[in-house]
Structure formats: C-alpha cells, structure tokens
Coordinates of C-alpha atoms and ligand atoms in Angstrom, one line a residue:
X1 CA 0.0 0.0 0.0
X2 CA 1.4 3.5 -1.1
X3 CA 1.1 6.0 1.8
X4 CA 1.1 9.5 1.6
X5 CA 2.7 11.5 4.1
X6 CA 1.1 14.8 5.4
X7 CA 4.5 16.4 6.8
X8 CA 3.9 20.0 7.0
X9 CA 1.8 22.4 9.5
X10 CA -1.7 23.1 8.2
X11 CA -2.7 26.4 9.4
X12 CA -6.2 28.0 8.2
X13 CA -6.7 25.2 5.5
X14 CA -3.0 25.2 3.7
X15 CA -0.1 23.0 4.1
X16 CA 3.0 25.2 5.4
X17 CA 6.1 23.8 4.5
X18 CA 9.1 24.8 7.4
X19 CA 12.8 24.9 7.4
X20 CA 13.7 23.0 10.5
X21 CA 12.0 19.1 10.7
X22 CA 11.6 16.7 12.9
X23 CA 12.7 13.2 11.9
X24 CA 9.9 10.6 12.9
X25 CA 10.7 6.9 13.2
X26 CA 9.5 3.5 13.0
X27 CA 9.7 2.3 16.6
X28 CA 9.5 -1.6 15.2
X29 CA 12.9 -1.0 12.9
X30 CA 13.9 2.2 14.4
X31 CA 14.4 3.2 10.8
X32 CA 13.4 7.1 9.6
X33 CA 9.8 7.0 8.1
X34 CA 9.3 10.8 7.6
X35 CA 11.0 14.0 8.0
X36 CA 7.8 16.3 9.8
X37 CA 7.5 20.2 9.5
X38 CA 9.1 21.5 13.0
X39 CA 7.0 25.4 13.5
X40 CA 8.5 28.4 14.6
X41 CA 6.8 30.6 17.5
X42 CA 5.5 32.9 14.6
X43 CA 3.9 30.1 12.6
X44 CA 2.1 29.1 16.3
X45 CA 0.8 32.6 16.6
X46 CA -0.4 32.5 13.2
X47 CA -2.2 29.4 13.6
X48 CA -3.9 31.3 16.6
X49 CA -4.5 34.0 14.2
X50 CA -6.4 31.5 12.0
X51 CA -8.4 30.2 14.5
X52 CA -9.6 33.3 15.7
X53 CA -10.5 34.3 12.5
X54 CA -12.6 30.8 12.0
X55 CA -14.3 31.4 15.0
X56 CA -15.9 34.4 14.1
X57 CA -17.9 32.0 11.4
X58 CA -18.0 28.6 12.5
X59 CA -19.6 29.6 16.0
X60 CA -22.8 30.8 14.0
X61 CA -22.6 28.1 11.5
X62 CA -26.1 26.0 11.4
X63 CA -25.8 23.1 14.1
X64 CA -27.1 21.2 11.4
X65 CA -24.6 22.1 9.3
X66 CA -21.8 21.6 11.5
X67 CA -23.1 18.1 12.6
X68 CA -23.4 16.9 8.6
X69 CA -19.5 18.0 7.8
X70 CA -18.4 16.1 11.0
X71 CA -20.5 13.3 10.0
X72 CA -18.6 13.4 6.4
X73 CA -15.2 13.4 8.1
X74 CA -16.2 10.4 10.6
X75 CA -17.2 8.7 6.8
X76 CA -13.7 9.4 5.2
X77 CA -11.8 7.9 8.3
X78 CA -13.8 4.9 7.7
X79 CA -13.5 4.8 4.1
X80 CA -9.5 5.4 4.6
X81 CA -9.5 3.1 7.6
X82 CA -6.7 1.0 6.4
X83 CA -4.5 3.9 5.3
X84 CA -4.5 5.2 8.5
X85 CA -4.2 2.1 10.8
X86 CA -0.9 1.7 8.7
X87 CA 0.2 5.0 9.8
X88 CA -0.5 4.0 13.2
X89 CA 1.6 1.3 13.2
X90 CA 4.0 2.5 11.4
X91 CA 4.7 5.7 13.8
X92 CA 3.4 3.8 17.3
X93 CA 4.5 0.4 16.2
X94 CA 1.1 -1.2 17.7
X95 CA -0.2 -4.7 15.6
X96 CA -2.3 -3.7 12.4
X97 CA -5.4 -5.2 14.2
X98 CA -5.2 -3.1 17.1
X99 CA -4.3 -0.1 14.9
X100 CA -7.3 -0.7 12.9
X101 CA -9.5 -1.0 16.3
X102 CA -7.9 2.3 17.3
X103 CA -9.1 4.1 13.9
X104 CA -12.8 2.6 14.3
X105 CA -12.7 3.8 18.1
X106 CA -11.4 7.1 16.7
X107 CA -14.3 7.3 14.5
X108 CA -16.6 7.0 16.8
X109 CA -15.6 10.2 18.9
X110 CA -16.3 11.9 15.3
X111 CA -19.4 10.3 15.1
X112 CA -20.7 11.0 18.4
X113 CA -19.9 14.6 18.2
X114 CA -21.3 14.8 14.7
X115 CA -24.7 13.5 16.2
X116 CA -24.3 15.9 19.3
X117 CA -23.7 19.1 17.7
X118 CA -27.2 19.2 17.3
X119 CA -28.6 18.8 20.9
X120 CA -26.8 21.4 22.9
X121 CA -29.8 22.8 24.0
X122 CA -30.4 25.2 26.7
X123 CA -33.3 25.4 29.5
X124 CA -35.7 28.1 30.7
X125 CA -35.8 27.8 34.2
X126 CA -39.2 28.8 35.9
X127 CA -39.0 32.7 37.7
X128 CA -37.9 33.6 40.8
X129 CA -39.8 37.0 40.4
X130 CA -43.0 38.2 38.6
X131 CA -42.6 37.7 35.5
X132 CA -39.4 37.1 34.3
X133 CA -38.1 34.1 32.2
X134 CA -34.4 32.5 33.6
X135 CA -32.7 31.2 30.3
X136 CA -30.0 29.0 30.5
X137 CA -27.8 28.5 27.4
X138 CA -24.3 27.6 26.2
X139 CA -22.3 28.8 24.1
X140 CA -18.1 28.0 22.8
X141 CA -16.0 28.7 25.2
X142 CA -13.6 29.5 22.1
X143 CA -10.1 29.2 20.7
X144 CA -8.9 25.6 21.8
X145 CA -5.6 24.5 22.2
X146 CA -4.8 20.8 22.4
X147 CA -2.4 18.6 23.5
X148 CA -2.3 15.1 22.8
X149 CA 0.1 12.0 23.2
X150 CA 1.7 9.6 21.0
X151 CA 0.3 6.1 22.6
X152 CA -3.3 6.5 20.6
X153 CA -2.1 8.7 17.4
X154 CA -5.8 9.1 16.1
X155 CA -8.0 8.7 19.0
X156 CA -6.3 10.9 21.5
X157 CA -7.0 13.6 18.4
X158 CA -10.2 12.4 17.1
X159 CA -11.7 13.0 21.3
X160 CA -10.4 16.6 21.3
X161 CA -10.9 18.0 17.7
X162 CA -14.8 16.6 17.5
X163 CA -16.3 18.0 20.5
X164 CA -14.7 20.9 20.7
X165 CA -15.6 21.6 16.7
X166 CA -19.1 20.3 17.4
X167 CA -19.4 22.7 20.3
X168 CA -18.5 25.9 17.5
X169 CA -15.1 26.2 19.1
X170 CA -12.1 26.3 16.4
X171 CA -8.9 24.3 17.5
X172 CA -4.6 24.2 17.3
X173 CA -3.7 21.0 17.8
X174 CA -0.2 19.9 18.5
X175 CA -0.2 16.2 18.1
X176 CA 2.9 14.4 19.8
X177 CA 6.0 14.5 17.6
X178 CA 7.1 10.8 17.9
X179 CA 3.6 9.9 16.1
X180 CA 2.4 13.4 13.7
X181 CA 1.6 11.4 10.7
X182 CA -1.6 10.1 11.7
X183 CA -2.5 13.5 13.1
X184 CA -1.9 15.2 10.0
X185 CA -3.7 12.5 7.9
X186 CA -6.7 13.0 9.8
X187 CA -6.5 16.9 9.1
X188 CA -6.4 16.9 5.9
X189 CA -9.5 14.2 6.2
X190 CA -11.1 17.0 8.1
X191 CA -10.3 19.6 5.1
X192 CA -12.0 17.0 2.1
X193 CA -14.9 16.7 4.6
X194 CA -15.5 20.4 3.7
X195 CA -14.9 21.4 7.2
X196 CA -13.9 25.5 7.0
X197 CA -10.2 26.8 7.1
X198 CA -8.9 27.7 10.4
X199 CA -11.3 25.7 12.6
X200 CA -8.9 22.5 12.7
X201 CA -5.0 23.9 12.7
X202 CA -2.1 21.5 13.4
X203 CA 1.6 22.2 14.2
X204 CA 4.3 20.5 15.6
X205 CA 7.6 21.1 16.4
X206 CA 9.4 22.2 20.2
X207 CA 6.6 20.8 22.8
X208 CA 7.6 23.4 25.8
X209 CA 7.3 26.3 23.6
X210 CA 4.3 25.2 21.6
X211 CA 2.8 24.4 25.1
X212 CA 3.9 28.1 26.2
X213 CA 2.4 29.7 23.6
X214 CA -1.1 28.1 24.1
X215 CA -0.9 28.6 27.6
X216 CA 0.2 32.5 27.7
X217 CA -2.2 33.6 24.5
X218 CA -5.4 35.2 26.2
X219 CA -7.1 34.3 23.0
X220 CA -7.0 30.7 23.6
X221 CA -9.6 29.5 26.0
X222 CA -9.3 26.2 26.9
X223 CA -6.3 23.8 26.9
X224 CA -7.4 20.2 27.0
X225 CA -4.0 17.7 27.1
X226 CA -3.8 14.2 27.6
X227 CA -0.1 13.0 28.7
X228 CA 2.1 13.2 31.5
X229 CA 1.1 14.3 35.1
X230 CA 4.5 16.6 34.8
X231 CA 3.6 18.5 31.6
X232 CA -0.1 18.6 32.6
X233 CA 0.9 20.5 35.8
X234 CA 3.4 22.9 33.8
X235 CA 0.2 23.7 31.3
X236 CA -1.7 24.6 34.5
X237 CA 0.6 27.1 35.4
X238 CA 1.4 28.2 32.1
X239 CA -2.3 28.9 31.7
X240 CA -3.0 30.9 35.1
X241 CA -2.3 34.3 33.7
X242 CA -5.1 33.8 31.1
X243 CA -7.6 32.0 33.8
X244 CA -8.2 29.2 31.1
X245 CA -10.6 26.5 31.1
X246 CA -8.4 23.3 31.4
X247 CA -8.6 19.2 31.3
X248 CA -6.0 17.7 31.1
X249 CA -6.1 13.9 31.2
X250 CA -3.0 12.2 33.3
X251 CA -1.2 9.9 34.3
X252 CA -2.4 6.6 35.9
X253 CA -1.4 4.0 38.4
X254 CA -4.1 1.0 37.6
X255 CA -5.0 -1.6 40.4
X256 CA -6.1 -4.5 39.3
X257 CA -8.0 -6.6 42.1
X258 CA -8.7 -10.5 41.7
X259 CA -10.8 -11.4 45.0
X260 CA -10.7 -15.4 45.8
X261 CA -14.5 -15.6 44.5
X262 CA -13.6 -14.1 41.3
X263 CA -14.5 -16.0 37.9
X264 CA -10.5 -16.6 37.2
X265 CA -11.1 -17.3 33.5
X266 CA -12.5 -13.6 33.2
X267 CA -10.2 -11.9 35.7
X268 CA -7.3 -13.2 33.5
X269 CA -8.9 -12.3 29.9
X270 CA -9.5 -9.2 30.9
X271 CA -6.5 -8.2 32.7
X272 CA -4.4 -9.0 29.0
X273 CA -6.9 -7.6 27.1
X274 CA -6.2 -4.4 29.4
X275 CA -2.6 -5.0 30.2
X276 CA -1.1 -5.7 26.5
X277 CA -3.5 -3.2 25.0
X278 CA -0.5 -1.5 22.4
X279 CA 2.1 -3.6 24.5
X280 CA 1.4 -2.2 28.2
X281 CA 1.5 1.7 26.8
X282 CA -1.7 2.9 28.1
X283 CA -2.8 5.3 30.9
X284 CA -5.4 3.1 32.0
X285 CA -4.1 -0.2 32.2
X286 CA -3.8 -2.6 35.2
X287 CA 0.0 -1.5 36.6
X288 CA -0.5 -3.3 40.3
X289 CA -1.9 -6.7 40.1
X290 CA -3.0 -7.3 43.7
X291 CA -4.4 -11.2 43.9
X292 CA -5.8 -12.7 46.9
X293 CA -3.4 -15.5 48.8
X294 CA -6.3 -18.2 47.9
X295 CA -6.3 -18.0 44.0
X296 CA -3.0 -16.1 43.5
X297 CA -0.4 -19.4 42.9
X298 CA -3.6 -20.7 40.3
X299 CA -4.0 -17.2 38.7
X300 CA -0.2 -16.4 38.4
X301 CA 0.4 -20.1 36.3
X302 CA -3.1 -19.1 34.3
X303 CA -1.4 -15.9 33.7
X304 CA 1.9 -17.4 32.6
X305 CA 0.6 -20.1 29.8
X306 CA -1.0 -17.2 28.6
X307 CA 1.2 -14.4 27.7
X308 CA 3.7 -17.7 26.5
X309 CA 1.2 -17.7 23.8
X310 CA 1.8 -14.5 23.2
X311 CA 4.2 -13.4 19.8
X312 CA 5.8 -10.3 19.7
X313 CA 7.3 -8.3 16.8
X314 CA 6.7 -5.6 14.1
X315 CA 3.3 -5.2 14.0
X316 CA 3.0 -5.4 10.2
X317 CA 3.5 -9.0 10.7
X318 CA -0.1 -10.9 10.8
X319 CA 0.1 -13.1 13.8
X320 CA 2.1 -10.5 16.0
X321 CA -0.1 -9.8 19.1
X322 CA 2.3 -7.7 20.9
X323 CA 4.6 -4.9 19.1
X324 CA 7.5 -2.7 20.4
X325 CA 7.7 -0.1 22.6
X326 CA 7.6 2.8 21.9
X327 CA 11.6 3.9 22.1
X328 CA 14.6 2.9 24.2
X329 CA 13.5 5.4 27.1
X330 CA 10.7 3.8 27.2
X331 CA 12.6 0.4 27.5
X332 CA 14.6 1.3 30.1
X333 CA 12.7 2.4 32.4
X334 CA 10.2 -1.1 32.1
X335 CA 14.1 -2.4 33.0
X336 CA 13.8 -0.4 36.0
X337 CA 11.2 -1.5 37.0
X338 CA 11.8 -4.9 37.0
X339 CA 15.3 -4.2 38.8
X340 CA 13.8 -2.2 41.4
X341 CA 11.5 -4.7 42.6
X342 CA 13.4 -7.4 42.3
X343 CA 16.0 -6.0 44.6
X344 CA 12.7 -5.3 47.2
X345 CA 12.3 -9.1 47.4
X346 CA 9.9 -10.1 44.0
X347 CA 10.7 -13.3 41.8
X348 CA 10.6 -13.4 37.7
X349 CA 8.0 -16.0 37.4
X350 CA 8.2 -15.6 33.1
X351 CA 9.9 -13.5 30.6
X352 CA 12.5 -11.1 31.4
X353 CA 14.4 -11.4 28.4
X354 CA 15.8 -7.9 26.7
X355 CA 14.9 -9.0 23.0
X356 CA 16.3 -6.8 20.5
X357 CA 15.8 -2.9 19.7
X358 CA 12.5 -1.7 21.5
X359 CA 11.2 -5.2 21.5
X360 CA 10.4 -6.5 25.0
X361 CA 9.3 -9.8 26.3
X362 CA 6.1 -9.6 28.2
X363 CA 7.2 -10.3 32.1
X364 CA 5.4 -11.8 35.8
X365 CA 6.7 -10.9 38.9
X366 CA 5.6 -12.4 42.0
X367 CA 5.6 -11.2 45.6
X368 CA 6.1 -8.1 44.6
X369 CA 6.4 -5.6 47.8
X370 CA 4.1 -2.9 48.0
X371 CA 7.0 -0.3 48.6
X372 CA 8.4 -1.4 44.8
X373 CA 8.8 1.8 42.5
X374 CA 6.0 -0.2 40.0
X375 CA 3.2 0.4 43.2
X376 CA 3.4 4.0 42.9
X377 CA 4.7 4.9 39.5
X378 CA 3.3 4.4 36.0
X379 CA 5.3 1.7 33.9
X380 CA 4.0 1.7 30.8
X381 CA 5.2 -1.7 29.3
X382 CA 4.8 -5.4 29.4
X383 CA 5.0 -5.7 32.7
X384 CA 3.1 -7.8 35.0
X385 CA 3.5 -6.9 39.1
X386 CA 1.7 -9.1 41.4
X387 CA 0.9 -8.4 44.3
X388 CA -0.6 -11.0 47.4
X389 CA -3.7 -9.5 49.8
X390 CA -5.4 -11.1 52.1
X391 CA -8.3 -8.7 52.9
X392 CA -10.5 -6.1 51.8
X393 CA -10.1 -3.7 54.2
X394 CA -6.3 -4.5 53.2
X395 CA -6.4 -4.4 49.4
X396 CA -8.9 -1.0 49.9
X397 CA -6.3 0.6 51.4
X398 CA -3.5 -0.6 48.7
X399 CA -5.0 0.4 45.9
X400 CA -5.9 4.2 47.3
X401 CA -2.4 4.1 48.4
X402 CA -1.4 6.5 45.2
X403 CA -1.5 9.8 44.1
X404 CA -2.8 8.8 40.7
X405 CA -6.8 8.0 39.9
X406 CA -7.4 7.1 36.9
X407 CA -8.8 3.9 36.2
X408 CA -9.4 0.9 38.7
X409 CA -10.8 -2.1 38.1
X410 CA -11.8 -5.6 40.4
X411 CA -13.3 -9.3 39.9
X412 CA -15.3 -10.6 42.2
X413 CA -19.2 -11.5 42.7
X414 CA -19.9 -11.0 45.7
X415 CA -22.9 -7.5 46.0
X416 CA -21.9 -5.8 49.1
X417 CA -18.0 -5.6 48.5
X418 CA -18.8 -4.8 44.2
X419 CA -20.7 -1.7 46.0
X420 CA -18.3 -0.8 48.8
X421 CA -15.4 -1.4 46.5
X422 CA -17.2 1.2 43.6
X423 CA -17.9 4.0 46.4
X424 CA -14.2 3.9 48.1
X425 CA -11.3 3.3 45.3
X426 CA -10.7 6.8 44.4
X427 CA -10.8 6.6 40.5
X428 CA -12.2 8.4 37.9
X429 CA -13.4 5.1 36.4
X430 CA -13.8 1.7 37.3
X431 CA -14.4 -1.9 35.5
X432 CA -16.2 -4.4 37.6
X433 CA -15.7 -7.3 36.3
X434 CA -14.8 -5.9 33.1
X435 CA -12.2 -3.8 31.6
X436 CA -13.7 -2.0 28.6
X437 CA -13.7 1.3 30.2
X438 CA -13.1 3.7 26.8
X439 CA -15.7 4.5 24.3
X440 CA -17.6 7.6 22.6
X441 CA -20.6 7.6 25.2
X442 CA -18.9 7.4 28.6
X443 CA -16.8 10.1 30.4
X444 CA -13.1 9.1 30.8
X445 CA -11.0 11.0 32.9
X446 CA -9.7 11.1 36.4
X447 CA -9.4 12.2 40.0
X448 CA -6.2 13.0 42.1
X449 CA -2.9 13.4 40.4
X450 CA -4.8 12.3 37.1
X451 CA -6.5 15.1 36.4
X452 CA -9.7 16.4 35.7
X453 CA -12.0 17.3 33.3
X454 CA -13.8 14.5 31.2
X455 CA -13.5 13.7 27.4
X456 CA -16.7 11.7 25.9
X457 CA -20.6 11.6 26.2
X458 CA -22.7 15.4 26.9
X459 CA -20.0 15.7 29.6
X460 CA -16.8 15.3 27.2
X461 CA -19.1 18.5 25.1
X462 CA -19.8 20.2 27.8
X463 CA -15.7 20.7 28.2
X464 CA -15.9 22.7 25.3
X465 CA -19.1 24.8 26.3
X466 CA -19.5 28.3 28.7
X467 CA -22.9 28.8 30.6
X468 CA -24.6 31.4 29.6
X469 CA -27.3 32.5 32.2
X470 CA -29.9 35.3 31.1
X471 CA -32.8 37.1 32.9
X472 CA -35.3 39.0 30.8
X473 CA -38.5 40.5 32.5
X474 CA -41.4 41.1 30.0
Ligands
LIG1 P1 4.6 11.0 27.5 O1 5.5 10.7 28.6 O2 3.4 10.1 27.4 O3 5.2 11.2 26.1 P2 4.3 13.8 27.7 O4 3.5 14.5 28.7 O5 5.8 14.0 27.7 O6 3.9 12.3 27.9 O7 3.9 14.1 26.2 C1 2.5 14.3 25.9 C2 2.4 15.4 24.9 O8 2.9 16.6 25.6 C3 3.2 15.3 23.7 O9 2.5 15.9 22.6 C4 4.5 16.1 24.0 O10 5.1 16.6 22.8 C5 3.9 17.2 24.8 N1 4.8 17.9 25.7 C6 5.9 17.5 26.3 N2 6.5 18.4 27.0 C7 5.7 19.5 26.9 C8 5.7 20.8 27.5 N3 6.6 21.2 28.3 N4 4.7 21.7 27.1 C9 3.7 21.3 26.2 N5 3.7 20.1 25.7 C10 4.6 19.2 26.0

C-alpha cells in the first residue's frame, strides 16, 4: 500500500512547509519514516490568528450544518481506515489489528460529536420573580488549544478536535511528535470533509514552547491535554495568567483486584486484554496486580501459559499480538522496574528477556512488595506486578495508596463488597468485572494526580461549552 505522508503544518486550510523538521521513526525497525514540518513561535501565533478568524464564522454556523460536515469526516476515516491504521503502526508500532481498532474507536468520537452538535440545547428555568423568564444556554468557550500523546495517534486527536468543533469552538492542535503522521492525515481528512479553514490547525515542532504559547495567548480559551502528570501541571501554570478552562487527562497508576470468589477465567482475559493493549502503553491499564493469597499461585500459572502464547514483533506481521515499545527510554525504564523490585524481594516467574531494539518480552513478577517503585509509578510496558492480599479492608487501602486515579478495576461476585469497592477506590473510572472502560458515550477521565476534566458523552461537550445565564422580565 502506497502512503502518503502529510508532513507540514496546516494552518487556516494550507499545508506550510518549514525549514527546520523533525525526523519521525519506526519504533519496530527504528528506521526514519518521515521528515515532519518543525513550527516556529510565529507560525504558532499565526495558527492562533487563523483560529480566531474561524471562530468568528464557524460559531454561527447551522448546528445542522456543522453536525453533517463532522458526519462526512467520521465517513472518510472509515472509508481510509486501512491507510490510516498503517500510519498508526507505522509511527506507534502497535499490531495492524489493534491499529485498525484504534481508527474505528477514533471514528466513533467523530461520530458521536457529529450527532451531538445538534442537541446542545439550553433550559428556561421557571421565575424567581413576577414575570421574568431565567434562560440558561451555552455557548463555545472559544479558541482551543490541544495537547495530545503519541500512545493512541488518532483517538487521542479524534476525542479533542470533534467535541470541541461540534461545540462551535475552532482548534490548534499539536499532536505528539514521535507519532504526527496520523495526526496530519486526519486533518487533511477533516479539510475533504468540507470542514472551514482555520477551525482544525495543526503544528508541531518544540513541545515546551508550543505548550507556552497556548498557555500564555489570552485568545485561547481552553487547553485540554492528555499525557504526562508533569507537563499537565506545567500547562496549569502556564495557563494561570489567562484564567483558562483546562482538562487535562494524566497519568495513571491502575490496580487490578482479583478477589478469591472471582471467575479466574474472566479476571485473566480481561487483565491481558487491558494490560497488553498497544504492549502495556496505556494510561489506563492494570500497573498493580494485587491477587488474593487463595487463588494467587492458580491465577499467576493461568497468567503465565497465557502471555507464553503471546508473539511479539513488528506489528505489520499478521500473527504478532504484541509490538514494540515505543523507544529505548521507554525500555529502560520497564528495565527499572523490574530491577527495582526485584532488589525489594519479587521473583521473575516468566519472561525477562531484553529481546532486541525496542522489542520487550512480556514479564510476571511475583511477591512483589508494596514499597516497589511499580506500586506507585506508571510503567508503561509489558509488565506484570503481582501483588498478594489477604483482605478487603487490606487491598482498599492498597489500591488508594497512590497519588494517581485514573482507572481501577476488580473481579469478584460478591454485591456488598462490588458496592463498597465502587464507592471507596478513588478513580475516575472503574471496570467491575470488566475492563472495557473507553468509548464515545462514557466520560473518561480522572481524579487525584490524574487530572480532571472529562472527554466523551454530553459531559466530554460540555468541556468545550460556557454557561450562559440570562434574565429577561417582559
Ligand atoms: P509521554 O511521557 O506520554 O510522552 P508527555 O507529557 O511527555 O507524555 O507528552 C505528551 C504530549 O505533551 C506530547 O505531545 C508532547 O510533545 C507534549 N509535551 C511534552 N512536554 C511539553 C511541554 N513542556 N509543554 C507542552 N507540551 C509538552
């Protein structure tokens, strides 16, 4: 398949080619797969400038209107599906099937918003004097500036861009610059949908002072950012001057709870379904197994003849399940990991094995200590920490015992503990008995050191909306 690259900034509908670029690579071969425009400050501004300009128009655009050219740019990422699920794997290095997955799921954000942009409706709320109406409506908060990772190249942009386009804002995204080419692809979608010049801008080049930029403009409204707790907090304060509207979607720290009446079979499908999900690289995957003592010797040999199942490789190969990471940082601090709790006392129960360039073997550890660096930091890559409990009250405490709350998620079947478990883990989310936690019509997004701010369903549009209140006596 012949794929064409979109490597320079698109700024009010036209492709800007720059001077300096940014080399992006194939994290399977490590081999340069493009050379990406890299912005200067000026070309930031002017994609401001464009997206002021849009606003002007697309906020009084026809909801109708809006909704239909959304709809049309859902319909071309489906009709160029398999374009850009190469592009994913190409740049991100996750299996083709998963890559493909990724581009349905990022269609669906579109979709949803498309159907949305019609129904943000406002309320009259009864009088609290003779009469007088109370009108409640909403309107865009504005210029948008977005932020968005490299561990979902189209989805991360697809839940940004769509709900804040279908709420009449207008947008500069800076997609991450390890994975730009899907980004870019899916502009230029947006642009043969017939959506307006301006209202979608992309640019890439130096994050910090892309991210300073957004952050110090009073013309941009709202940052929204998924990524790292550390950048998310520098955006905060970057954006303080302006008093902006912010989410910012952070980092995690999953627990994964198996209680000794869980159905084994399920706890284990979907703690790999959730674990090797694009090889471990997600924010809300399982990254502290805790197992009760009864079932924890059964669940870790289930576990085991599992992932040795498992093949790993470039993802462009059909039967590879699990790909590579995403670079050598990446790599070595999965390494660290693994070190660092296996000099607190844990034992390699499978895999280990460095396999070559970003490739890593998927790994168990057992009797892992709670005060191992993987219990309170994110690891991001193949690895499975297990931990032994022995009671609720115990495992409750465990799995608040971090400053991330993302996602959580526990097996069991027993009513009382599904509903004390639900009220007291402090997450943002959580998957009883189930791990499929992300889709268009449920609010993801977290508490504590994960952030705030939710992306999906009314709330994830509702981001992208002020409240406007009005009182009008006849
Ligand atoms: P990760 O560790 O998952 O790469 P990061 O938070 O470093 O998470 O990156 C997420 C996104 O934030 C990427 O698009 C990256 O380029 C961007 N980024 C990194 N540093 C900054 C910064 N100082 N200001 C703004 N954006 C940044």
């Amino acid at each position: 398949m012949q794929l064409e690259f979109k490597d320079k900034l698109f700024i009010n509908g036209k492709w800007i080619e720059t001077e300096k670029k940014i080399v992006v690579n194939n994290p399977a071969t490590n081999q340069v797969i493009a050379y990406v425009a890299h912005a200067e400050a000026n070309q930031v501004i002017q994609a401001i400038d464009a997206a002021e300009t849009a606003l002007i128009k697309w906020r009084k655009v026809l909801a109708k209107t809006k909704a239909n050219l959304i709809m049309e740019w859902c319909h071309l990422m489906l009709k160029h599906q398999n374009e850009i699920a190469r592009l994913i794997t190409l740049e991100c290095g996750k299996p083709l099937k998963e890559a493909l997955a990724e581009v349905i799921y990022a269609a669906s954000f579109v979709q949803w918003a498309a159907e949305q942009a019609k129904r943000i409706d406002g309320v009259i709320i009864s009088g609290h004097l003779d009469d007088v109406e109370n009108k409640v409506h909403y309107e865009p908060v504005g210029i948008v500036g977005a932020i968005t990772p490299w561990n979902f190249p189209a989805a991360m942009v697809t839940r940004k861009i769509a709900p804040a386009i279908a709420a009449g804002c207008t947008i500069v995204l800076k997609p991450a610059e390890l994975t730009p080419l899907t980004a870019y692809y899916l502009a230029d979608l947006a642009s043969k949908a017939g959506i307006m010049p301006g209202v979608i801008n992309l640019v890439t080049g130096d994050a910090p002072q892309i991210g300073r930029i957004l952050g110090e403009d009073a013309r941009v409204r709202k940052i929204t950012f998924t990524g790292s707790t550390k950048v998310g907090k520098t955006l905060f304060a970057g954006s303080a001057n302006s008093l902006k509207r912010m989410s910012l979607e952070l980092g995690g720290n999953a627990p994964f709870i198996v209680f000794e009446d869980a159905n084994l079979e399920e706890a284990l499908a979907g703690l790999i379904a959730s674990k090797m999900r694009n090889c471990g690289q997600t924010c809300i995957c399982p990254n502290r197994i805790y197992v009760h003592k009864q079932v924890y010797t059964k669940f870790a040999a289930m576990l085991k003849d599992e992932l040795a199942k498992m093949k790993v490789g470039n993802g462009l190969d059909a039967d590879v399940v699990v790909g590579p990471l995403i670079n050598q940082a990446a790599k070595v601090k999965v390494k660290m990991h693994i070190n660092d709790a296996m000099t607190k006392g844990a034992q390699l129960y499978f895999g280990g094995s460095d396999l070559a360039g970003n490739f890593m073997q998927p790994t168990i550890l057992i009797n892992v200590a709670p005060n191992s660096q993987v219990a309170y930091e994110e690891t991001f890559g193949p690895l499975f920490a297990l931990f032994q409990f022995e009671s609720d009250e115990e495992v409750l405490s465990l799995a608040n015992a971090s400053e991330y709350g993302l996602a959580a998620y526990f097996y069991t079947q027993n009513y009382k503990r599904i509903n004390k478990m639900r009220n007291d883990i402090e997450a943002g989310m959580i998957g009883i008995n189930s791990v499929y936690l992300s889709t268009d019509v449920v609010p993801f997004g977290g508490v504590k050191s994960s952030g705030f701010g939710r992306e999906g369903s009314q709330l994830g549009i509702y981001e992208f909306l002020n409240t406007k209140y009005s009182l009008y006596k006849y």
